[in-house]
CSV table of C-alpha atoms in Angstrom, one decimal:
chain,number,residue,atom,x,y,z
N,232,MET,CA,0.0,0.0,0.0
N,233,ALA,CA,2.8,2.4,1.0
N,234,GLU,CA,4.5,1.8,-2.3
N,235,ALA,CA,1.5,2.5,-4.4
N,236,ALA,CA,0.8,5.7,-2.4
N,237,GLU,CA,4.4,6.9,-2.9
N,238,GLY,CA,4.4,6.2,-6.6
N,239,GLY,CA,1.0,7.9,-6.9
N,240,LYS,CA,0.2,5.8,-10.0
N,241,VAL,CA,-1.9,2.8,-10.5
N,242,LYS,CA,-1.2,1.0,-13.7
N,243,LYS,CA,-2.9,-1.8,-15.6
N,244,ILE,CA,-0.3,-4.5,-15.7
N,245,LEU,CA,-0.9,-7.7,-17.6
N,246,TYR,CA,1.3,-10.8,-17.2
N,247,VAL,CA,1.2,-12.9,-20.4
N,248,ASN,CA,1.9,-16.6,-19.8
N,249,ARG,CA,2.5,-18.6,-23.0
N,250,LYS,CA,4.9,-21.3,-21.8
N,251,ALA,CA,4.3,-24.7,-20.2
N,252,PRO,CA,5.6,-25.4,-16.7
N,253,TYR,CA,8.7,-27.5,-15.9
N,254,GLY,CA,10.2,-27.7,-19.4
N,255,THR,CA,11.6,-24.2,-18.8
N,256,ILE,CA,11.7,-21.9,-15.7
N,257,TYR,CA,9.6,-19.1,-17.2
N,258,ALA,CA,6.3,-20.1,-15.7
N,259,LEU,CA,7.7,-20.4,-12.2
N,260,GLU,CA,9.7,-17.2,-12.3
N,261,SER,CA,6.8,-15.3,-13.9
N,262,LEU,CA,4.7,-16.4,-10.9
N,263,GLU,CA,7.4,-15.0,-8.6
N,264,VAL,CA,7.1,-11.6,-10.3
N,265,VAL,CA,3.3,-11.7,-9.8
N,266,LEU,CA,3.7,-12.4,-6.1
N,267,ILE,CA,6.2,-9.7,-5.5
N,268,GLY,CA,4.3,-7.3,-7.7
N,269,ALA,CA,1.2,-7.8,-5.7
N,270,ALA,CA,2.7,-5.6,-2.9
N,271,PHE,CA,2.6,-2.6,-5.3
N,272,GLU,CA,-1.2,-2.6,-5.5
N,273,GLN,CA,-1.5,-2.1,-9.2
N,274,ASP,CA,-4.4,-3.2,-11.4
N,275,VAL,CA,-3.1,-6.7,-12.2
N,276,SER,CA,-4.3,-9.3,-14.7
N,277,LEU,CA,-2.9,-12.6,-15.8
N,278,ALA,CA,-3.4,-14.0,-19.3
N,279,PHE,CA,-2.9,-17.6,-20.3
N,280,ILE,CA,-2.4,-18.2,-24.0
N,281,GLY,CA,-1.1,-21.2,-26.0
N,282,ASP,CA,1.0,-23.6,-23.9
N,283,GLY,CA,0.6,-21.2,-20.9
N,284,VAL,CA,-2.8,-22.9,-20.2
N,285,PHE,CA,-0.8,-26.0,-19.2
N,286,GLN,CA,0.4,-24.1,-16.1
N,287,LEU,CA,-3.1,-24.3,-14.6
N,288,VAL,CA,-3.8,-28.0,-15.2
N,289,LYS,CA,-5.0,-29.9,-12.1
N,290,GLY,CA,-3.2,-32.9,-10.7
N,291,GLN,CA,0.4,-31.9,-11.3
N,292,ASN,CA,2.7,-34.2,-9.4
N,293,THR,CA,6.4,-33.4,-9.7
N,294,LYS,CA,7.8,-35.9,-7.2
N,295,GLY,CA,9.5,-37.9,-9.9
N,296,LEU,CA,11.2,-34.8,-11.2
N,297,GLU,CA,12.5,-33.6,-7.8
N,298,VAL,CA,11.3,-30.1,-8.6
N,299,LYS,CA,8.8,-28.0,-6.7
N,300,ASN,CA,5.2,-28.3,-7.8
N,301,PHE,CA,4.2,-24.7,-7.9
N,302,SER,CA,0.7,-25.1,-9.3
N,303,PRO,CA,-0.9,-24.7,-5.8
N,304,THR,CA,0.5,-21.2,-5.7
N,305,TYR,CA,-2.0,-20.1,-8.4
N,306,ARG,CA,-4.7,-20.9,-5.8
N,307,ALA,CA,-3.0,-18.5,-3.4
N,308,LEU,CA,-3.1,-15.6,-5.8
N,309,GLU,CA,-6.5,-14.7,-4.4
N,310,ASP,CA,-4.9,-13.9,-1.1
N,311,TYR,CA,-2.7,-11.4,-2.9
N,312,ASP,CA,-5.8,-9.8,-4.5
N,313,VAL,CA,-4.8,-11.1,-7.9
N,314,THR,CA,-8.1,-12.3,-9.1
N,315,LYS,CA,-8.3,-11.5,-12.8
N,316,LEU,CA,-7.1,-14.6,-14.6
N,317,TYR,CA,-8.0,-14.9,-18.2
N,318,VAL,CA,-7.6,-18.1,-20.3
N,319,GLU,CA,-8.0,-18.0,-24.0
N,320,GLY,CA,-10.6,-20.6,-24.9
N,321,GLU,CA,-9.2,-21.8,-28.2
N,322,SER,CA,-5.8,-22.5,-26.6
N,323,LEU,CA,-7.6,-24.6,-24.0
N,324,ARG,CA,-9.7,-26.6,-26.5
N,325,ALA,CA,-6.7,-27.1,-28.8
N,326,ARG,CA,-5.0,-28.8,-25.9
N,327,GLY,CA,-7.9,-31.1,-25.1
N,328,LEU,CA,-8.7,-29.1,-21.9
N,329,VAL,CA,-11.9,-27.7,-20.5
N,330,GLU,CA,-12.3,-25.1,-17.7
N,331,ASP,CA,-13.0,-27.8,-15.2
N,332,ASP,CA,-9.5,-29.2,-15.7
N,333,LEU,CA,-8.0,-26.0,-14.2
N,334,ILE,CA,-6.7,-25.6,-10.7
N,335,VAL,CA,-8.2,-22.2,-10.1
N,336,PRO,CA,-11.3,-20.3,-11.2
N,337,VAL,CA,-10.6,-18.4,-14.4
N,338,GLU,CA,-12.5,-16.4,-17.0
N,339,VAL,CA,-12.4,-18.2,-20.3
N,340,VAL,CA,-12.4,-15.6,-23.1
N,341,ASP,CA,-12.4,-15.8,-26.8
N,342,GLY,CA,-9.6,-14.4,-29.0
N,343,ALA,CA,-11.4,-11.1,-29.6
N,344,ARG,CA,-11.9,-10.5,-25.9
N,345,MET,CA,-8.3,-11.3,-25.2
N,346,THR,CA,-7.2,-8.7,-27.8
N,347,GLU,CA,-9.4,-6.2,-26.0
N,348,ILE,CA,-7.8,-7.1,-22.6
N,349,MET,CA,-4.3,-6.7,-24.0
N,350,GLU,CA,-5.1,-3.4,-25.7
N,351,ASP,CA,-6.5,-2.1,-22.4
N,352,GLN,CA,-3.1,-2.4,-20.6
N,353,ASP,CA,-0.5,0.1,-19.6
N,354,VAL,CA,2.2,-2.5,-19.3
N,355,ILE,CA,2.5,-6.0,-20.6
N,356,LEU,CA,5.1,-8.4,-19.0
N,357,SER,CA,5.5,-11.4,-21.2
N,358,PHE,CA,7.3,-14.6,-20.1
Y,231,MET,CA,10.2,9.3,-23.0
Y,232,LYS,CA,11.0,7.0,-20.0
Y,233,LEU,CA,11.8,3.5,-21.0
Y,234,GLY,CA,12.2,0.4,-18.9
Y,235,ILE,CA,13.9,-2.7,-20.3
Y,236,LEU,CA,13.6,-6.4,-19.3
Y,237,ILE,CA,16.2,-8.9,-20.5
Y,238,SER,CA,15.3,-12.5,-20.0
Y,239,GLU,CA,18.1,-14.4,-21.7
Y,240,GLY,CA,21.8,-14.6,-21.1
Y,241,PRO,CA,24.6,-13.5,-23.4
Y,242,TYR,CA,25.6,-15.4,-26.6
Y,243,THR,CA,23.0,-18.2,-26.8
Y,244,HIS,CA,20.1,-16.0,-27.6
Y,245,ALA,CA,20.1,-12.6,-29.4
Y,246,ALA,CA,17.9,-11.0,-26.7
Y,247,SER,CA,20.8,-9.2,-24.9
Y,248,ASP,CA,22.3,-8.0,-28.2
Y,249,THR,CA,19.0,-6.7,-29.5
Y,250,ALA,CA,18.3,-5.0,-26.2
Y,251,TYR,CA,21.7,-3.4,-26.2
Y,252,GLN,CA,21.3,-1.9,-29.7
Y,253,PHE,CA,17.8,-0.8,-28.8
Y,254,VAL,CA,19.0,1.0,-25.6
Y,255,LYS,CA,21.8,2.6,-27.5
Y,256,ALA,CA,19.4,3.9,-30.1
Y,257,ALA,CA,17.0,5.1,-27.5
Y,258,LEU,CA,19.7,7.0,-25.7
Y,259,ALA,CA,20.9,8.5,-29.0
Y,260,LYS,CA,17.4,9.8,-29.6
Y,261,GLY,CA,17.3,11.5,-26.2
Y,262,HIS,CA,15.0,9.0,-24.4
Y,263,GLU,CA,15.6,8.2,-20.8
Y,264,VAL,CA,16.3,4.6,-20.0
Y,265,ILE,CA,15.2,4.4,-16.3
Y,266,ARG,CA,16.3,0.8,-15.7
Y,267,VAL,CA,17.6,-2.3,-17.4
Y,268,PHE,CA,16.4,-5.3,-15.4
Y,269,PHE,CA,18.0,-8.7,-15.9
Y,270,TYR,CA,15.8,-11.7,-15.1
Y,271,HIS,CA,15.7,-15.5,-15.8
Y,272,ASP,CA,19.0,-16.5,-17.5
Y,273,GLY,CA,19.4,-12.8,-18.3
Y,274,VAL,CA,21.3,-12.4,-15.0
Y,275,ASN,CA,24.2,-14.0,-16.7
Y,276,ASN,CA,24.8,-10.8,-18.6
Y,277,GLY,CA,26.1,-9.5,-15.3
Y,278,THR,CA,29.2,-11.7,-14.8
Y,279,ARG,CA,32.5,-10.1,-15.2
Y,280,LEU,CA,34.2,-13.5,-15.8
Y,281,THR,CA,33.2,-13.9,-19.5
Y,282,VAL,CA,36.1,-14.1,-21.9
Y,283,PRO,CA,34.8,-14.1,-25.4
Y,284,PRO,CA,37.2,-14.5,-28.4
Y,285,GLN,CA,38.9,-11.3,-29.3
Y,286,ASP,CA,37.1,-11.0,-32.7
Y,287,ASP,CA,33.7,-11.3,-31.0
Y,288,ARG,CA,31.8,-8.6,-29.2
Y,289,ASN,CA,32.1,-8.5,-25.4
Y,290,ILE,CA,28.5,-8.4,-24.4
Y,291,VAL,CA,29.0,-7.9,-20.6
Y,292,GLN,CA,31.7,-5.3,-21.0
Y,293,ARG,CA,29.6,-3.5,-23.6
Y,294,TRP,CA,26.8,-3.2,-21.0
Y,295,SER,CA,29.2,-2.0,-18.3
Y,296,GLU,CA,30.6,0.7,-20.6
Y,297,LEU,CA,27.2,1.9,-21.7
Y,298,ALA,CA,26.1,2.0,-18.1
Y,299,ALA,CA,29.1,4.1,-17.2
Y,300,GLN,CA,28.6,6.5,-20.1
Y,301,HIS,CA,24.9,7.1,-19.4
Y,302,LYS,CA,24.6,6.3,-15.7
Y,303,LEU,CA,22.3,3.4,-16.6
Y,304,ASP,CA,20.7,1.6,-13.7
Y,305,MET,CA,21.3,-2.1,-14.5
Y,306,VAL,CA,19.6,-4.4,-12.0
Y,307,VAL,CA,20.1,-8.1,-11.7
Y,308,CYS,CA,17.3,-10.0,-10.0
Y,309,ILE,CA,18.6,-11.4,-6.7
Y,310,ALA,CA,16.5,-14.6,-6.7
Y,311,ALA,CA,17.3,-15.4,-10.3
Y,312,ALA,CA,21.0,-14.5,-9.6
Y,313,GLN,CA,21.2,-16.8,-6.6
Y,314,ARG,CA,19.9,-19.7,-8.6
Y,315,ARG,CA,22.5,-19.2,-11.3
Y,316,GLY,CA,25.6,-18.3,-9.3
Y,317,LEU,CA,25.8,-14.5,-9.9
Y,318,MET,CA,27.1,-12.7,-6.8
Y,319,ASP,CA,28.3,-9.4,-5.6
Y,320,ALA,CA,30.7,-9.2,-2.6
Y,321,ALA,CA,28.0,-8.7,-0.1
Y,322,GLU,CA,25.9,-11.6,-1.4
Y,323,ALA,CA,29.0,-13.9,-1.5
Y,324,LYS,CA,29.7,-13.1,2.1
Y,325,ARG,CA,26.1,-13.6,3.2
Y,326,ASN,CA,25.9,-16.9,1.5
Y,327,GLY,CA,29.4,-18.1,2.6
Y,328,LYS,CA,30.8,-18.3,-1.0
Y,329,ASP,CA,34.5,-17.8,-1.7
Y,330,ALA,CA,34.1,-15.5,-4.7
Y,331,ASP,CA,31.9,-12.9,-6.4
Y,332,ASN,CA,31.6,-12.3,-10.1
Y,333,ILE,CA,29.4,-9.2,-10.7
Y,334,ALA,CA,30.5,-6.9,-13.5
Y,335,PRO,CA,30.9,-3.1,-13.0
Y,336,GLY,CA,27.7,-1.2,-13.5
Y,337,PHE,CA,25.4,-4.0,-12.4
Y,338,ARG,CA,23.7,-4.2,-9.0
Y,339,ILE,CA,21.8,-7.0,-7.4
Y,340,SER,CA,18.3,-6.2,-6.1
Y,341,GLY,CA,14.8,-7.6,-5.8
Y,342,LEU,CA,12.0,-8.1,-8.3
Y,343,GLY,CA,10.3,-5.1,-6.9
Y,344,GLN,CA,12.7,-3.1,-9.0
Y,345,LEU,CA,11.2,-4.6,-12.1
Y,346,ILE,CA,7.7,-3.7,-11.0
Y,347,GLU,CA,8.8,-0.2,-10.0
Y,348,ALA,CA,10.3,0.3,-13.5
Y,349,ALA,CA,7.1,-0.9,-15.1
Y,350,ILE,CA,5.1,1.6,-13.1
Y,351,GLN,CA,7.5,4.5,-13.6
Y,352,ALA,CA,8.4,4.0,-17.2
Y,353,ASP,CA,6.2,5.2,-20.1
Y,354,ARG,CA,7.0,2.0,-21.9
Y,355,LEU,CA,8.4,-1.4,-20.9
Y,356,VAL,CA,10.1,-3.5,-23.5
Y,357,VAL,CA,10.8,-7.2,-23.0
Y,358,PHE,CA,13.6,-8.9,-24.7
Y,359,GLY,CA,13.8,-12.7,-24.4
Y,360,ASP,CA,13.4,-16.0,-26.2
A,199,MET,CA,-0.2,-1.5,-29.6
A,200,LEU,CA,3.2,-2.7,-30.8
A,201,HIS,CA,3.8,-6.4,-31.1
A,202,THR,CA,7.2,-7.9,-31.5
A,203,VAL,CA,7.9,-11.4,-32.9
A,204,ASN,CA,11.4,-12.9,-32.6
A,205,LYS,CA,11.0,-16.5,-33.8
A,206,SER,CA,11.0,-18.1,-37.1
A,207,PRO,CA,7.4,-18.9,-38.2
A,208,PHE,CA,8.6,-22.2,-39.6
A,209,GLU,CA,9.5,-23.5,-36.2
A,210,HIS,CA,7.2,-21.7,-33.8
A,211,GLY,CA,3.6,-20.5,-33.6
A,212,CYS,CA,4.5,-17.1,-32.3
A,213,LEU,CA,3.8,-15.2,-35.5
A,214,GLY,CA,0.5,-16.9,-35.9
A,215,GLU,CA,-0.5,-16.2,-32.3
A,216,CYS,CA,0.6,-12.6,-32.7
A,217,LEU,CA,-1.5,-12.1,-35.8
A,218,LYS,CA,-4.5,-13.7,-34.2
A,219,PHE,CA,-4.4,-11.2,-31.3
A,220,ALA,CA,-3.2,-8.1,-33.1
A,221,ARG,CA,-6.0,-5.7,-33.4
A,222,LYS,CA,-6.7,-3.9,-36.7
A,223,GLY,CA,-4.4,-0.9,-36.9
A,224,SER,CA,-1.7,-2.2,-34.6
A,225,ALA,CA,1.9,-2.6,-35.6
A,226,VAL,CA,3.9,-5.8,-35.7
A,227,LEU,CA,7.7,-5.7,-35.7
A,228,LEU,CA,9.7,-8.8,-36.7
A,229,ILE,CA,13.1,-9.0,-35.0
A,230,GLU,CA,15.8,-11.6,-34.7
A,231,ASP,CA,14.7,-14.9,-36.3
A,232,GLY,CA,11.2,-13.4,-36.6
A,233,VAL,CA,12.4,-11.6,-39.8
A,234,TYR,CA,12.1,-14.9,-41.7
A,235,GLY,CA,8.3,-14.2,-41.6
A,236,ALA,CA,8.9,-11.2,-43.8
A,237,ALA,CA,10.1,-13.3,-46.8
A,238,LYS,CA,8.0,-13.7,-49.9
A,239,GLY,CA,7.2,-17.0,-51.5
A,240,THR,CA,7.2,-19.0,-48.3
A,241,ALA,CA,4.7,-21.3,-46.6
A,242,VAL,CA,3.5,-18.4,-44.4
A,243,SER,CA,3.7,-15.5,-46.8
A,244,LYS,CA,0.0,-15.8,-47.7
A,245,GLN,CA,-0.9,-15.5,-44.1
A,246,VAL,CA,1.4,-12.4,-43.7
A,247,GLU,CA,0.0,-10.8,-46.9
A,248,GLU,CA,-3.5,-11.3,-45.5
A,249,ALA,CA,-2.4,-9.7,-42.2
A,250,LEU,CA,-1.0,-6.7,-44.0
A,251,LYS,CA,-4.6,-5.7,-44.9
A,252,SER,CA,-5.3,-4.9,-41.2
A,253,VAL,CA,-1.9,-4.4,-39.4
A,254,SER,CA,1.3,-2.6,-40.3
A,255,ILE,CA,4.3,-5.0,-40.4
A,256,TYR,CA,7.9,-3.9,-39.9
A,257,ALA,CA,11.1,-5.9,-40.0
A,258,LEU,CA,14.4,-5.0,-38.3
A,259,ARG,CA,16.8,-4.3,-41.1
A,260,PRO,CA,20.0,-5.4,-39.3
A,261,ASP,CA,18.4,-8.8,-38.6
A,262,VAL,CA,17.1,-9.1,-42.1
A,263,GLU,CA,20.5,-8.3,-43.6
A,264,ALA,CA,22.4,-10.5,-41.2
A,265,ARG,CA,20.3,-13.4,-42.5
A,266,GLY,CA,20.8,-12.6,-46.1
A,267,MET,CA,17.0,-12.0,-46.5
A,268,GLN,CA,17.2,-8.4,-47.8
A,269,HIS,CA,16.1,-9.2,-51.3
A,270,ARG,CA,13.3,-11.4,-50.3
A,271,VAL,CA,11.2,-9.1,-48.1
A,272,MET,CA,7.7,-8.9,-49.4
A,273,ASP,CA,6.1,-5.7,-50.6
A,274,GLY,CA,4.3,-3.8,-47.9
A,275,ILE,CA,6.7,-4.7,-45.1
A,276,HIS,CA,8.7,-1.7,-43.9
A,277,LEU,CA,12.3,-2.1,-42.9
A,278,VAL,CA,13.5,-0.2,-39.8
A,279,ASP,CA,16.8,0.2,-38.0
A,280,TYR,CA,17.1,0.2,-34.2
A,281,GLY,CA,16.1,3.9,-34.1
A,282,GLY,CA,12.9,3.0,-36.0
A,283,PHE,CA,12.3,0.3,-33.4
A,284,VAL,CA,12.6,2.9,-30.7
A,285,ASP,CA,10.2,5.2,-32.6
A,286,LEU,CA,7.6,2.4,-32.9
A,287,VAL,CA,7.8,1.8,-29.2
A,288,ALA,CA,7.3,5.5,-28.5
A,289,GLU,CA,4.4,5.7,-30.9
A,290,HIS,CA,2.4,2.9,-29.4
A,291,ASP,CA,0.9,2.7,-25.9
A,292,ALA,CA,2.3,-0.6,-25.0
A,293,VAL,CA,4.5,-3.4,-26.3
A,294,GLN,CA,3.7,-7.1,-26.3
A,295,SER,CA,6.7,-9.4,-27.0
A,296,TRP,CA,5.5,-12.7,-28.4
A,297,LEU,CA,8.5,-14.7,-27.0
């Protein structure tokens, strides 16, 4: 709160997630930015496009990989007041997924709506 | 115009750092202000002073250090990403009980908040990655 | 909005995704391996030609020339140098990098 007040600006920031988890570190380190960024009290949204939708799949079990399963963290985003999660429907369907397969409540949007969401931002952080 | 830069890949493997460097140089030449260059993911590897590229190749790290010195650029390496990848300044090395540090001149280690702050304060944020 | 694409369209879907989400009137800048998408007579040039009806497409000249593609760039795609890249960033409200 203090940081937002000092800066005096509230910006619309969109995190665009287009990469699957575990194969590369982008999804995890992107989530770390979202968590730290929450303290700045900006108008934050997350978009999941393409393979990014795989980040949200239920039932991830990383025991065999010896890496941290960070998917439960998406459920904690609500506690950080990060509640606007948009998933592009066509990306979901192309990967054989439906909304019910996802670990958190999201808003499934079509391509045109996703374009509007992106156009509406001050800053886009893509990972 | 105030510009913020995010670099997500290290030197040499990907073109991201080269493209970002040329972009920043061009932006400064046009009179824009680059308020921060933030290095994240493998991008933190742009900040090691231990790279020794062949003499006929560009020295990516040194080039960033020189540009920072000329223009008082604020070049920030993400601490969490740096710790994962073994990029240290003297204070971090001491704190973590390591026997060496490797950060290049002009770079400083700080938190992810610096990226968010740059995103808020800049007029534009440009991401260079893979 | 300005979109940047840095990957070859023959190996990655980034250009296709970018064109899907780029609103009419926005600008697309091809950089690094993304400049291969600017070539004429390829498997994707029809898609790019179609996109040119609704968005402006630019390619970063140093990347085009480095790859020997300077004589293959299709009509309607503008070549810019790094200064032109900076201008495009300044002229548009936000930048989305399709990494």
